[in-house]
XYZ file of C-alpha atoms in Angstrom:
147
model
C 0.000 0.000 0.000
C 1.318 3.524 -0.565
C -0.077 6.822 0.384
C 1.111 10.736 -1.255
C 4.396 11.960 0.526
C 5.872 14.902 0.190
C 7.032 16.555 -2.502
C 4.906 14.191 -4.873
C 7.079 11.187 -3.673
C 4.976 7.337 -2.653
C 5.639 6.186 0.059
C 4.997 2.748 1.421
C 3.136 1.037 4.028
C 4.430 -2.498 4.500
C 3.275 -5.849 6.706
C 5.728 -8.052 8.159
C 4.528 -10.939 10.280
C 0.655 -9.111 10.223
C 2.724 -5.951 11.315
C 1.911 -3.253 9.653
C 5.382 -1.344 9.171
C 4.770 2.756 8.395
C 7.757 3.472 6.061
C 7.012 7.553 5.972
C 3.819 8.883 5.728
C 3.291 12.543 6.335
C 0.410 15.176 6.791
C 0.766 18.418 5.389
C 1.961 20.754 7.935
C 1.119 18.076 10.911
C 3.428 15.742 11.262
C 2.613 12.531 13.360
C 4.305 9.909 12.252
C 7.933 11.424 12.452
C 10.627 14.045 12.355
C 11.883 16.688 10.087
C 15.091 18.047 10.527
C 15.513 21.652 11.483
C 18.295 23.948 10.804
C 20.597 23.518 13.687
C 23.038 26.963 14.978
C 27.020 26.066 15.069
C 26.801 27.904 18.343
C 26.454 25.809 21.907
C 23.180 25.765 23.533
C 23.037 27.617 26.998
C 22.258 25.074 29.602
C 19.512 25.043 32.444
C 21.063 21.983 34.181
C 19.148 19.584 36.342
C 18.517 20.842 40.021
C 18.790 24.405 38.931
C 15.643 26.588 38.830
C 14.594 29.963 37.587
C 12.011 32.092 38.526
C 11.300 35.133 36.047
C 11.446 35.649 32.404
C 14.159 34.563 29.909
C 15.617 35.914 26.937
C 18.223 34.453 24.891
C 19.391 34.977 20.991
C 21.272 31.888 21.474
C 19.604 27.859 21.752
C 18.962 26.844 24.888
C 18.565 22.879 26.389
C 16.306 23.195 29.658
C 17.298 19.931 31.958
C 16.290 21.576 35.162
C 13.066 24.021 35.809
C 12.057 27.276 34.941
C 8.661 29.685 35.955
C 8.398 32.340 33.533
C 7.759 32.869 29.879
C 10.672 31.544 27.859
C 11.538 34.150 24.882
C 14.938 32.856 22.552
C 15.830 33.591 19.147
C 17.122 29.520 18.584
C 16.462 26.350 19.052
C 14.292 24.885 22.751
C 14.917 21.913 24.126
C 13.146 20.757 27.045
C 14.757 17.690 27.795
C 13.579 14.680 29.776
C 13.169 15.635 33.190
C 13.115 19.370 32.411
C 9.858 21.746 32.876
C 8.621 25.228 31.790
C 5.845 26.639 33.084
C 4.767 29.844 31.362
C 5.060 31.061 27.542
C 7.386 29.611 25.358
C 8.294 31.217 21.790
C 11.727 30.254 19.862
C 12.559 28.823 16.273
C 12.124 25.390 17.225
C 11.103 23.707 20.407
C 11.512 20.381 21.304
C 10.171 18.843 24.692
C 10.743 15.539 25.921
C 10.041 16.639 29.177
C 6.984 19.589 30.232
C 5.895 22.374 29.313
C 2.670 24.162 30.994
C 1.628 27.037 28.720
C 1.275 28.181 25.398
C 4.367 27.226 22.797
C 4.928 29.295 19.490
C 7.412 28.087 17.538
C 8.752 29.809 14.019
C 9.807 26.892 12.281
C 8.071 24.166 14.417
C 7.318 22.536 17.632
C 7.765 18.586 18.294
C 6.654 17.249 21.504
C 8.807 13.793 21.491
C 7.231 10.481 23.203
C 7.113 11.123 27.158
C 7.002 14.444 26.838
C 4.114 16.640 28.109
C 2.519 19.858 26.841
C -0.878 21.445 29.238
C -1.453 24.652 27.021
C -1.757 25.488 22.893
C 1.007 24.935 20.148
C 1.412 27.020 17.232
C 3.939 26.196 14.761
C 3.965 25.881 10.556
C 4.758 22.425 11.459
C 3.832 20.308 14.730
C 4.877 17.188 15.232
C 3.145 14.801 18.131
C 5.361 11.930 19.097
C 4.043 8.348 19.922
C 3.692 8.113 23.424
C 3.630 11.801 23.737
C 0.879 13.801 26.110
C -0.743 17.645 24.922
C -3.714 19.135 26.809
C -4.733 22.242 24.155
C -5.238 23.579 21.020
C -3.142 23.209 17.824
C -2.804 25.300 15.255
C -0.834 25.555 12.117
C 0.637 29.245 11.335
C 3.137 30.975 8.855
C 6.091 31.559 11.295
């Protein structure tokens, strides 16, 4: 079986064992059933290690990779990562976000916003592209927008 990928391009569904194998298969705009890679900076990410928390608003032209806790709206100019075991509660907006950990509040993302499996988002996304891991948990509205 085959279904319309991007670009024009087939792609195929296959059964192994009564398995049913997804290749690629893609939405436009919502992505479900995997990842598309985003332009990364050559710069290093600031760091929010684990045990460390911030109270208060953030604003950053560089990425940033949040492994410990932050209250307050999140404002960067690169790449988000909330990694596993990392939380933000309050507004997120950056390039790219990408939580594997939680996030309670709304998330605007220029180029997209992927909540990975395990991670948790209480609060809207918008984002030209969203992508919703398997396994992942959002409480809120989507919705697609021109960066």
């Amino acid at each position: 079986m085959t279904c319309p990928g991007r670009f024009g391009k087939l792609t195929e569904v296959s059964e192994h064992a009564g398995i049913t194998q997804l290749v690629e298969c893609k939405l436009p705009k919502l992505d479900v059933a995997g990842s598309i890679p985003v332009a990364r900076s050559t710069m290093q990410p600031s760091i929010i290690s684990a045990g460390t928390e911030l109270s208060g608003r953030l604003s950053l032209d560089s990425d940033l990779d949040v492994q410990g806790r932050i209250c307050g709206d999140v404002a960067i100019q690169g790449a988000l990562v909330v990694s596993a075991g990392g939380y933000i509660e309050g507004r997120v907006s950056a390039r790219s976000v990408t939580v594997a950990g939680g996030v309670r509040g709304d998330i605007h993302g220029t180029d997209r916003v992927e909540v990975l499996g395990g991670g948790s988002v209480v609060g809207g996304i918008a984002a030209p592209i969203v992508v919703l891991g398997e396994g992942s948990e959002h409480d809120g509205a989507i919705e697609l927008v021109d960066g």
